[in-house]
Short mmCIF file of C-alpha atoms in Angstrom, two decimals:
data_model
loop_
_atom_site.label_atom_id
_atom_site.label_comp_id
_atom_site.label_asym_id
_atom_site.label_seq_id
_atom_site.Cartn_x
_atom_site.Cartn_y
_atom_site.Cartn_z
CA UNK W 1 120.52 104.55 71.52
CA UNK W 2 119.52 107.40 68.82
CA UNK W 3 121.44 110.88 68.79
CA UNK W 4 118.73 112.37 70.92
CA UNK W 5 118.14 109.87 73.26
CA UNK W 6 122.13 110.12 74.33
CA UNK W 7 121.38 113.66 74.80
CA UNK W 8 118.30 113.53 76.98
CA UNK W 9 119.30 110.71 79.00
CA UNK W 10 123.20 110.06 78.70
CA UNK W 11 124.62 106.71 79.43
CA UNK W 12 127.93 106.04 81.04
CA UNK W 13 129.92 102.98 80.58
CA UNK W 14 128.40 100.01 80.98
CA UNK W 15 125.01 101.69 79.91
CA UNK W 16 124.32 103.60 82.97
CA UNK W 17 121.76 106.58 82.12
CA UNK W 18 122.82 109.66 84.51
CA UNK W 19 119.91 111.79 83.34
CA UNK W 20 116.12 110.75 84.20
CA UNK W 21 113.24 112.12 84.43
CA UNK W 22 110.19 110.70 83.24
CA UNK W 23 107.83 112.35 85.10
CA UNK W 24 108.88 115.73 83.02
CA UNK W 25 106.42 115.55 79.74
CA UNK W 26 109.18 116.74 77.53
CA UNK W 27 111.74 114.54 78.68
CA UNK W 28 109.01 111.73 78.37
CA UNK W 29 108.11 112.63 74.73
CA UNK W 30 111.94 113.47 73.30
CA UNK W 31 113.46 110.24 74.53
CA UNK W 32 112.11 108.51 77.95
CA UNK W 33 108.99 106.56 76.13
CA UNK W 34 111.48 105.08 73.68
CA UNK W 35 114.28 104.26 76.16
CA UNK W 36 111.28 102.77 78.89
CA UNK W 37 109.64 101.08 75.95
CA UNK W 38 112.74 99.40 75.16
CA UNK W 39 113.55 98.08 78.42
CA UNK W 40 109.90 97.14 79.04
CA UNK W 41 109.99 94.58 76.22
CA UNK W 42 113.15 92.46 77.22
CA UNK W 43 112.65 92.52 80.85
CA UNK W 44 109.27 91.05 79.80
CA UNK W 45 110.62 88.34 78.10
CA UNK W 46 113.26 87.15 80.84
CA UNK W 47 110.50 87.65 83.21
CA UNK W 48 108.63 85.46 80.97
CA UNK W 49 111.12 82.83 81.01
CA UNK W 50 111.36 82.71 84.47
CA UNK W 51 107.74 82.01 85.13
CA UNK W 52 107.74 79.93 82.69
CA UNK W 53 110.67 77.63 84.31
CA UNK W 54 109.32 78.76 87.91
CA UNK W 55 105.98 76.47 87.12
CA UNK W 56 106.97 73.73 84.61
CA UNK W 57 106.66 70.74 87.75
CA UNK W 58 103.05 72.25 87.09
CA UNK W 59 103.00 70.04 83.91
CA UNK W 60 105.92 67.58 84.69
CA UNK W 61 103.71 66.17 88.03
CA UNK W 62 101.31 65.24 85.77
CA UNK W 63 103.96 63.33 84.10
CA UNK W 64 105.25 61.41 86.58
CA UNK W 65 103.08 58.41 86.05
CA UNK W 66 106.46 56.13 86.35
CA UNK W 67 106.89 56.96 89.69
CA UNK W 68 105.22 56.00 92.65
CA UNK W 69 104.18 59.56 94.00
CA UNK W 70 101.12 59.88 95.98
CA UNK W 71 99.06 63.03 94.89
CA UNK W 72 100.11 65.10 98.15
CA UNK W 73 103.78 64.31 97.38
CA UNK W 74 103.45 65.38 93.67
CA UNK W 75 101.50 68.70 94.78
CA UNK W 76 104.89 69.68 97.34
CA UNK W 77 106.62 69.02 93.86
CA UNK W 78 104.47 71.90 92.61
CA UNK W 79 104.32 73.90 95.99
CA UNK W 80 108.28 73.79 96.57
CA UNK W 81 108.84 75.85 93.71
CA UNK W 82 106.30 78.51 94.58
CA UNK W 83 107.67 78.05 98.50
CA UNK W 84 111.72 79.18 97.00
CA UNK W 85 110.85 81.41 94.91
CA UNK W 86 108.72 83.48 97.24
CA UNK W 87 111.35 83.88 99.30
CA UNK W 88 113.95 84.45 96.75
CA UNK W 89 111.95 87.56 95.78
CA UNK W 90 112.74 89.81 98.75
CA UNK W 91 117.05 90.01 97.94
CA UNK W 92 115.89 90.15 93.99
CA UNK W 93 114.14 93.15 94.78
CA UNK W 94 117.10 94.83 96.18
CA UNK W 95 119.54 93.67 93.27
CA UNK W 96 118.57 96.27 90.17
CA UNK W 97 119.37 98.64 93.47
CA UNK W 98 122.76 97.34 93.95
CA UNK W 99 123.70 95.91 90.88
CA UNK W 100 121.81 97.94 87.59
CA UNK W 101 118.25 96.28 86.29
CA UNK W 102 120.26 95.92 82.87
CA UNK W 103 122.99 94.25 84.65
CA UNK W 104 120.97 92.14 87.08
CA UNK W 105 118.63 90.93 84.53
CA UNK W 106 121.17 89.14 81.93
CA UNK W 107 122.31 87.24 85.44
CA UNK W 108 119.05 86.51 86.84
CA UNK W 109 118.06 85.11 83.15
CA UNK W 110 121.70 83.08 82.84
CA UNK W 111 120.35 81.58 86.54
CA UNK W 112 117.33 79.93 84.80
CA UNK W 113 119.96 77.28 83.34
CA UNK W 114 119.95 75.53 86.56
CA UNK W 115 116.67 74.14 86.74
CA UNK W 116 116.31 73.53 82.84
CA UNK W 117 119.34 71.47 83.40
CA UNK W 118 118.70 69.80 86.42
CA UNK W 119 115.38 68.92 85.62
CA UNK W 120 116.29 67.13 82.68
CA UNK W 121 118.81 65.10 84.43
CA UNK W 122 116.14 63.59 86.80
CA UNK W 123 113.59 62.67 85.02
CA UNK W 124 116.21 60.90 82.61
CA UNK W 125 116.66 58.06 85.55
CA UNK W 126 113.68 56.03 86.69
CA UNK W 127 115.50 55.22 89.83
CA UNK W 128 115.66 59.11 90.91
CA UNK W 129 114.46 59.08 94.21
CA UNK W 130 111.63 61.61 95.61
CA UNK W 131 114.18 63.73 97.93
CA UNK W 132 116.24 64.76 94.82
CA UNK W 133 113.46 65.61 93.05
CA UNK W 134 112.30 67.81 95.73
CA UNK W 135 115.54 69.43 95.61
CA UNK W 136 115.75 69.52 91.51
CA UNK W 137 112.24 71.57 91.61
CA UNK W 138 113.22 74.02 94.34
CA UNK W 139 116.11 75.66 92.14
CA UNK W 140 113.20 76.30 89.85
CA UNK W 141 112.16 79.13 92.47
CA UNK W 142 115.16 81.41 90.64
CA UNK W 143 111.96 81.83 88.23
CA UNK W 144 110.10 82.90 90.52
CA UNK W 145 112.48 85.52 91.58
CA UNK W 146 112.70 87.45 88.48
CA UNK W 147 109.14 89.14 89.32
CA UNK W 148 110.53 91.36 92.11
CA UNK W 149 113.55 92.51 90.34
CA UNK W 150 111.78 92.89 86.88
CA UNK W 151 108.77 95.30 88.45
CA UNK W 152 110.58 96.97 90.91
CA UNK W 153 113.54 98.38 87.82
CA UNK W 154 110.51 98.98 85.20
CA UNK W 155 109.19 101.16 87.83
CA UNK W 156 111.50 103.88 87.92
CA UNK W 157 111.46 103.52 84.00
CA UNK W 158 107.93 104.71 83.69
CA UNK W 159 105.99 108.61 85.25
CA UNK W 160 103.91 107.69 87.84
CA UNK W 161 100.39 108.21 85.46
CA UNK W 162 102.02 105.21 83.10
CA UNK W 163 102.63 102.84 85.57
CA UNK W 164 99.41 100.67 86.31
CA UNK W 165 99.87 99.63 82.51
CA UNK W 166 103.38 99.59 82.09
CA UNK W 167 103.54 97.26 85.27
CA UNK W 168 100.34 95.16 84.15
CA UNK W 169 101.78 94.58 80.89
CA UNK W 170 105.06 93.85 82.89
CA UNK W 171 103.35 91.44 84.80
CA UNK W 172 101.57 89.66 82.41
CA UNK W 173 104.45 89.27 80.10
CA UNK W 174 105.89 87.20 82.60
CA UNK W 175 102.20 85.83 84.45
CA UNK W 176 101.52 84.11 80.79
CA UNK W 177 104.90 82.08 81.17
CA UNK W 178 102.46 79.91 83.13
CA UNK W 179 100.16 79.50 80.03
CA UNK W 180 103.14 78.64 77.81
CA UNK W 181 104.12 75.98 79.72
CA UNK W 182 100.81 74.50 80.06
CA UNK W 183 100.54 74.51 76.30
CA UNK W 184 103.66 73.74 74.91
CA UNK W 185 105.38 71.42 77.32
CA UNK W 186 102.37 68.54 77.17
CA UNK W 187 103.11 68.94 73.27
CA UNK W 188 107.07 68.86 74.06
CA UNK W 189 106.97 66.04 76.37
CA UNK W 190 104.66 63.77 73.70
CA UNK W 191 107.40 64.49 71.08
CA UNK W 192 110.47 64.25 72.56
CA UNK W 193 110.26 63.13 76.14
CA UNK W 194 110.00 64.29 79.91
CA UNK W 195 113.95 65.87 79.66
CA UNK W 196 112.67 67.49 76.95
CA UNK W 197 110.73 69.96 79.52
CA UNK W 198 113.76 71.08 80.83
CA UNK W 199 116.16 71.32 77.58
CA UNK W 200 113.62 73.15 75.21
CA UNK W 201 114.28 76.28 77.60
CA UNK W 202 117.97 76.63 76.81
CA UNK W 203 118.29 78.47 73.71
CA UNK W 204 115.15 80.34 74.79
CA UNK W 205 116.95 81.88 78.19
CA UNK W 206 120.56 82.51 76.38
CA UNK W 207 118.22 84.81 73.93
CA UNK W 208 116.32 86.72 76.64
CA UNK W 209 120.20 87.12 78.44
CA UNK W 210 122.34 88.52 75.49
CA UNK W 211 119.17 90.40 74.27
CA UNK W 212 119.35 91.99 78.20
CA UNK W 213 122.57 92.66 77.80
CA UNK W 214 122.69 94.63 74.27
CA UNK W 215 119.31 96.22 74.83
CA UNK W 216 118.58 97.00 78.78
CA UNK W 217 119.78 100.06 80.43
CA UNK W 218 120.52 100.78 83.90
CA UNK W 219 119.82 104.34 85.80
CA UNK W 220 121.45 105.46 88.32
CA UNK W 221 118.35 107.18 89.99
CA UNK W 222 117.36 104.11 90.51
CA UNK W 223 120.48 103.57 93.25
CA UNK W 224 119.41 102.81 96.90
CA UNK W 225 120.84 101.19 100.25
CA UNK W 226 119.16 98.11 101.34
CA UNK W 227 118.73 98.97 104.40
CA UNK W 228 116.82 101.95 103.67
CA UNK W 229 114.67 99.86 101.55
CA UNK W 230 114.09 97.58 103.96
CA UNK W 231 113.02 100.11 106.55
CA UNK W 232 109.73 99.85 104.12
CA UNK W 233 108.98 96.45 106.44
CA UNK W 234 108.31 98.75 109.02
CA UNK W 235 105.07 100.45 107.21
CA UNK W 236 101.94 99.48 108.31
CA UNK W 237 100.74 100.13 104.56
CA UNK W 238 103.84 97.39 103.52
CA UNK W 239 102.16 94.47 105.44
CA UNK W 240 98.55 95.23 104.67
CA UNK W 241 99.08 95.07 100.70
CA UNK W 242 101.09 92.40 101.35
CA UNK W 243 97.78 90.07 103.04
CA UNK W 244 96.13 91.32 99.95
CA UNK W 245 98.90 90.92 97.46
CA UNK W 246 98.40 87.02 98.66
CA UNK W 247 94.56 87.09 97.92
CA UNK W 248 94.94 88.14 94.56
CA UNK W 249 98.97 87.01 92.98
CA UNK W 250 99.07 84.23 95.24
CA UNK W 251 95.47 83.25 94.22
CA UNK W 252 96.58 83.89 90.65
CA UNK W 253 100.22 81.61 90.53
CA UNK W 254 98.48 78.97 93.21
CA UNK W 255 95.10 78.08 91.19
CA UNK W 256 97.15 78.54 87.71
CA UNK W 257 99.90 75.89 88.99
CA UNK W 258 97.56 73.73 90.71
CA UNK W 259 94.77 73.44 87.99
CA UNK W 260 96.35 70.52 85.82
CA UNK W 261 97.18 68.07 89.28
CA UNK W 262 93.69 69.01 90.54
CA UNK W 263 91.64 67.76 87.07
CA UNK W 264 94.18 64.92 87.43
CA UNK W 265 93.29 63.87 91.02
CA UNK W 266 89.73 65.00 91.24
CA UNK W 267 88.32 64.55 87.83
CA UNK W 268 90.24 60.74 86.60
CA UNK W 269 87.59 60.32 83.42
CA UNK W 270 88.51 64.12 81.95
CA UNK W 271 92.26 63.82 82.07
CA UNK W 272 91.80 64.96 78.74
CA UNK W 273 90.98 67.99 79.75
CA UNK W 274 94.16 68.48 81.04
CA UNK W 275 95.72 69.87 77.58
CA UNK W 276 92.93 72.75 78.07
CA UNK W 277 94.70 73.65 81.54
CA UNK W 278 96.74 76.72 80.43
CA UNK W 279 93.61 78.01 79.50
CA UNK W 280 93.49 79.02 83.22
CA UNK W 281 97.38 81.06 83.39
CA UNK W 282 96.53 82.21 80.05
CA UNK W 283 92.64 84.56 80.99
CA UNK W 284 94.51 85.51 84.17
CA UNK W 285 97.94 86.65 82.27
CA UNK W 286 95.77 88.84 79.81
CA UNK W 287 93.16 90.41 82.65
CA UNK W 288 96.06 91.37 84.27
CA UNK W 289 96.83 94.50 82.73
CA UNK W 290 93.26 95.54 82.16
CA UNK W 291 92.73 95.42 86.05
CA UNK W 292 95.51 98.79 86.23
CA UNK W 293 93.74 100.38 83.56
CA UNK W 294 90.61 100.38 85.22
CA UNK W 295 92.23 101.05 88.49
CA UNK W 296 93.61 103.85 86.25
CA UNK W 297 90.61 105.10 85.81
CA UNK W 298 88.42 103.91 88.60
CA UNK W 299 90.99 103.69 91.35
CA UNK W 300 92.28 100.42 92.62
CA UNK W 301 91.27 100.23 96.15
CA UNK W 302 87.42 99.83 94.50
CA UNK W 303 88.28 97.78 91.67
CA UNK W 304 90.23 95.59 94.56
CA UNK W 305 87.37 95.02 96.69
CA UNK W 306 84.75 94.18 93.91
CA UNK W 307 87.06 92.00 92.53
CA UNK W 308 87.47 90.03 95.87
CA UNK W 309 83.92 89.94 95.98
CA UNK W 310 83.09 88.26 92.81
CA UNK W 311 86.33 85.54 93.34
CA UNK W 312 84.40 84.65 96.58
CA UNK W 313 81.20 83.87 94.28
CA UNK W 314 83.73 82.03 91.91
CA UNK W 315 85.80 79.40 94.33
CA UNK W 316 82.47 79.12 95.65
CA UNK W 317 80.56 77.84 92.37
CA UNK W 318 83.80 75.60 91.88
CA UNK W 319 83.00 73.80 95.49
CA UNK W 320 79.95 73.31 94.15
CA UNK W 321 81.08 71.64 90.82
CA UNK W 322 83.54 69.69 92.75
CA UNK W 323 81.22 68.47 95.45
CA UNK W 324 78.39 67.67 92.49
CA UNK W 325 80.58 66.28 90.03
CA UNK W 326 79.92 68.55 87.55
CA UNK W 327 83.21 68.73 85.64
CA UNK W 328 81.92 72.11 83.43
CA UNK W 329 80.91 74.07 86.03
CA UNK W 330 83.90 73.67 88.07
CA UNK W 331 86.02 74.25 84.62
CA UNK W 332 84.32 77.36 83.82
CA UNK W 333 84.29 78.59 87.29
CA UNK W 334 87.86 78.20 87.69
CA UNK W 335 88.57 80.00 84.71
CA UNK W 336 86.73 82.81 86.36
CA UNK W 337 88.28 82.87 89.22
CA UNK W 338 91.71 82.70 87.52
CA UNK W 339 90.49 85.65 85.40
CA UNK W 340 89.72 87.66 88.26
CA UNK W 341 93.05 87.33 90.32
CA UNK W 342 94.53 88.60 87.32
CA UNK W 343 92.25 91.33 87.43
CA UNK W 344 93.25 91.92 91.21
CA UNK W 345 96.89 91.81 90.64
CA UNK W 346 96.94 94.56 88.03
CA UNK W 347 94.51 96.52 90.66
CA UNK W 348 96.68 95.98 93.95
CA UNK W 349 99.83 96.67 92.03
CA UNK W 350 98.37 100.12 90.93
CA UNK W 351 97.11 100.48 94.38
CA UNK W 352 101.09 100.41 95.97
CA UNK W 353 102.38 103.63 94.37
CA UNK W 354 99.62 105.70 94.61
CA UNK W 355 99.44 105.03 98.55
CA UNK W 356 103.04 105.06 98.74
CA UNK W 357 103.08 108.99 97.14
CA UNK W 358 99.92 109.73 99.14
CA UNK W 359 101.75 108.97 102.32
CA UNK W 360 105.12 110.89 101.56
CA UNK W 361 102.89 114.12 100.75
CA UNK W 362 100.45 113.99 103.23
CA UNK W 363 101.48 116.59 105.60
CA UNK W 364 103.14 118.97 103.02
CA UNK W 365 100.93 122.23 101.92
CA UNK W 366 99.83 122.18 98.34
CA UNK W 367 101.82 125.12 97.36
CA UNK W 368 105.28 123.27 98.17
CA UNK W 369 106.90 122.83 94.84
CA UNK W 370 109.67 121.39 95.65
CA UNK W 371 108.95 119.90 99.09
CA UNK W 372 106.65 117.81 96.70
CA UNK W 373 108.96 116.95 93.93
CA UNK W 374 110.87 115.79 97.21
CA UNK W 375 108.15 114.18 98.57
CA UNK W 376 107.28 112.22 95.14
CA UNK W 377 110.99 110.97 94.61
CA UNK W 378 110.19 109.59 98.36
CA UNK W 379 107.33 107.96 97.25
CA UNK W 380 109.06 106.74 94.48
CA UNK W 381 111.96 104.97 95.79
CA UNK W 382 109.31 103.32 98.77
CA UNK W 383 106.80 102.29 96.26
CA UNK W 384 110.01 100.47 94.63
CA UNK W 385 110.90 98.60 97.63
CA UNK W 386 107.30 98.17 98.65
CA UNK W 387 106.38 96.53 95.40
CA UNK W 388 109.21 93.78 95.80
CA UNK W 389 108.70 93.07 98.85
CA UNK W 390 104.98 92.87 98.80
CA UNK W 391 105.52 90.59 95.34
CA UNK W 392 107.52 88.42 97.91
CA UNK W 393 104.80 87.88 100.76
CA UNK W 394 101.82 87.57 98.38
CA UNK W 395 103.78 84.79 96.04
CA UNK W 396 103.47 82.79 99.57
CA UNK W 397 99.86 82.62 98.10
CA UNK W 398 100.93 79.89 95.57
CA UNK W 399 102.11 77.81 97.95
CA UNK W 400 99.66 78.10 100.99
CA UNK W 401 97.06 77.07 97.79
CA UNK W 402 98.55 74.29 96.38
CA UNK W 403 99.13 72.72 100.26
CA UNK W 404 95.37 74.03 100.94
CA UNK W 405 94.44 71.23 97.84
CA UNK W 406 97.47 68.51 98.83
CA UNK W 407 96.22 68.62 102.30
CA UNK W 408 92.80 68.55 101.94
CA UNK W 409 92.57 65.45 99.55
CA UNK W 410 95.10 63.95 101.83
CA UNK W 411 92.45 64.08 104.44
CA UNK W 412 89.19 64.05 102.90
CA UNK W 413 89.76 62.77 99.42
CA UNK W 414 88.85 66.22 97.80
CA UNK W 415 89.33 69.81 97.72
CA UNK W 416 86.27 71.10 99.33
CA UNK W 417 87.57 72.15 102.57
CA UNK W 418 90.38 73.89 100.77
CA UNK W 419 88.27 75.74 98.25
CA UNK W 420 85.86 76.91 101.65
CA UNK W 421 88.77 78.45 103.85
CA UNK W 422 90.06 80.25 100.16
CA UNK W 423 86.48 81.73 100.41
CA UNK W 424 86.99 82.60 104.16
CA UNK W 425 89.91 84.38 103.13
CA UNK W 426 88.33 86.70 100.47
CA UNK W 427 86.01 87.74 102.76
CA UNK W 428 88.70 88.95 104.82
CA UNK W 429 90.04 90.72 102.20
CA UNK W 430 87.45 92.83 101.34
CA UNK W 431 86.89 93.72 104.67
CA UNK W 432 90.57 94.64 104.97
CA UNK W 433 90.14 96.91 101.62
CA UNK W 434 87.07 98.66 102.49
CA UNK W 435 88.84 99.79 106.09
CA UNK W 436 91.56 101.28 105.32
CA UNK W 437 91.55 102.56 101.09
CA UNK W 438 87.50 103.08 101.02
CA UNK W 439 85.87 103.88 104.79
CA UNK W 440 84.89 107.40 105.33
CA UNK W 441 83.16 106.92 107.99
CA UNK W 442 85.13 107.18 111.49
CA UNK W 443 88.51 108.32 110.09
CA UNK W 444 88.89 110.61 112.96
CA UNK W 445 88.92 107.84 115.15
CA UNK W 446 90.79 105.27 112.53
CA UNK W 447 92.66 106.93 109.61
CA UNK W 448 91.99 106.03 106.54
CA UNK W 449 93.17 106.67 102.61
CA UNK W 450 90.05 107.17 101.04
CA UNK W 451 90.57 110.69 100.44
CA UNK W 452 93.99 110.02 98.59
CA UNK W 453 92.17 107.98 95.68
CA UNK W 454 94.17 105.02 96.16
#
């Protein structure tokens, strides 16, 4: 830390900061951009790393060719992960609480280890069996618990007007971990083997935790009691971004980790096209933070339901170029619909503290300084809880997807009926949005939070 940032935002021992306040525009400008900016960068790249280890059966099931796995066991080999880490995501949340987002990140990074390891040692053995390898690719769900933890400390880092970027680029910084893997372990694996997709992340994750350790700061506003946070469970508001957090994240990590087993199964002469796969991970990743910059500006309630709309239009044209045969127009449609679940994660996520603040202030007069700054510090700490816990329910998304496709060409030889209930589902969605962020009509009746700007 610089002179004045140890004056504006003091750190005890063990790099606890005592003093913050980033909502104040001077704090902000003397010393709260650099300290946030700082933090923001390596909590990107352990979140990174964790994605990036949370989907790497993505690539290895393709892989697998030695064994005999039918194509519904080797997508559980890509659901299982996505299954874990879901639910590994709810207690994550609740660690940079308990334990100091500095702190908790160099351990949550150091976890990685165990799947990099593990999966090295069983695809070293032909005679592995399918059970262990089941059990090899669920500690890879650690990955996928990084994501709570990582947004739910970078949001008490950043004032409430910074955070639909801060958090997109958060989230993409670690949503792109897909697209690394999908490029680089196919090149990996050709030049040094299958264990190789577990032992090239080593160095990488003792990097991201010593660079955690010597760079990261905890705060001590950002200290809460889990059972107050979970008392957030009990919102109605919790449970209905939640069913959308699974339309758009879980749409996002479940097509992204699903794409290179599905040109695999359903597309045998373009396997080829397989080594374009990250392409998918890779336009979601980078819409990402674009879709809280127009919620930003736009509001993300109506930049949520237009983009539900348009992935309806996009699994749908992909039905189509699976049912025809058409191998470019389901490629290109996929893509799309990648691209806009990233778009509709950065929008939900900016949707969460905005009706999180809006619900905290909603029955104080306007004139209430400080029953406001109260009521915002509320809002604060529930959006914080909210966001991990919603992260947690939505991730389900990846693995109700990638059992959507294993079932369906289990029992019909394609993906069809999988990619028609997805489009059920949207439709849902923006019905759900509309009714409670955008109606106007019949709010005496039926509340709704179109008047907060949400």
């Amino acid at each position: 830390m610089t002179a004045t940032e140890v004056s504006e935002a003091a750190p005890q021992k063990g790099r606890w900061i005592t003093n913050w306040n980033p909502d104040d525009p001077d704090f902000w400008q003397k010393s709260g951009k650099r300290v946030a900016r700082r933090n923001l960068v390596f909590s990107i790249l352990a979140e990174h790393l964790g994605f990036s280890l949370w989907t790497v059966w993505s690539i290895v099931t393709v892989k697998l060719s030695s064994y005999d796995f039918s194509t519904d066991q080797l997508f559980w080999l890509v659901s299982l992960p996505n299954l874990i880490g879901s639910a590994l995501r709810l207690p994550y949340t609740f660690a940079p609480a308990r334990f100091g987002g500095r702190n908790w990140t160099v351990v949550s990074a150091l976890l990685l280890l165990v799947p990099a390891i593990l999966l090295a040692v069983a695809v070293s053995s032909p005679g592995t069996p399918y059970w262990v390898f089941l059990l090899i690719a669920a500690t890879a769900g650690v990955g996928g618990g990084n994501f709570a933890s990582s947004m739910a400390n970078i949001t008490y880092f950043y004032p409430e007007r910074k955070q639909g970027w801060a958090l997109g680029l958060n989230a993409a910084g670690g949503n792109i971990g897909v697209s690394s893997v999908q490029l680089l372990m196919p090149l990996v694996i050709a030049g040094f083997g299958l264990a190789a997709a577990g032992l090239f992340w080593l160095p990488l994750i003792l990097v991201a935790a010593v660079g955690a350790y010597l760079y990261m700061d905890n705060l001590t506003s950002a200290k809460a009691n889990p059972r107050e946070m979970l008392k957030i469970t009990g919102r109605a508001q919790t449970w209905i971004m939640s069913f959308l957090y699974i339309g758009t994240f879980g749409s996002f990590i479940g097509y992204s980790t699903a794409f290179p087993l599905l040109i695999k199964s359903q597309f045998p002469q373009h396997t080829s096209m397989i080594t374009w796969a990250f392409l998918g991970a890779l336009v979601g990743s980078l819409s990402r933070p674009f879709g809280g910059r127009l919620s930003d500006r736009l509001g993300g309630a109506r930049v949520t339901l237009w983009t539900f709309a348009a992935m309806g239009c996009a699994v749908a044209l992909a039905a189509v170029g699976l049912a025809t045969g058409g191998f470019l127009m389901f490629f290109c449609s996929y893509l799309l619909l990648v691209a806009l679940a990233g778009v509709g994660n950065g929008s939900t996520y900016r949707m969460i503290p905005a009706i999180f603040k809006a619900k905290a202030v909603e029955r104080l007069a306007p004139g209430d300084a400080a029953g406001l700054a109260a009521a915002a510090a509320i809002g604060r700490r529930d959006s914080a809880a909210a966001i991990g816990f919603i992260s947690a329910i939505g991730a389900f998304g990846g693995f109700f997807i990638n059992r959507g496709f294993g079932t369906s060409i289990a029992a019909t030889g394609g993906a069809g009926a999988a990619m028609a209930a997805f489009a059920i589902f949207y439709v849902l969605c923006i019905g759900l949005t509309w009714f409670c962020y955008l109606r106007t009509v019949g709010v005496r009746v039926a509340p709704s939070l179109a008047g907060a700007g949400v």
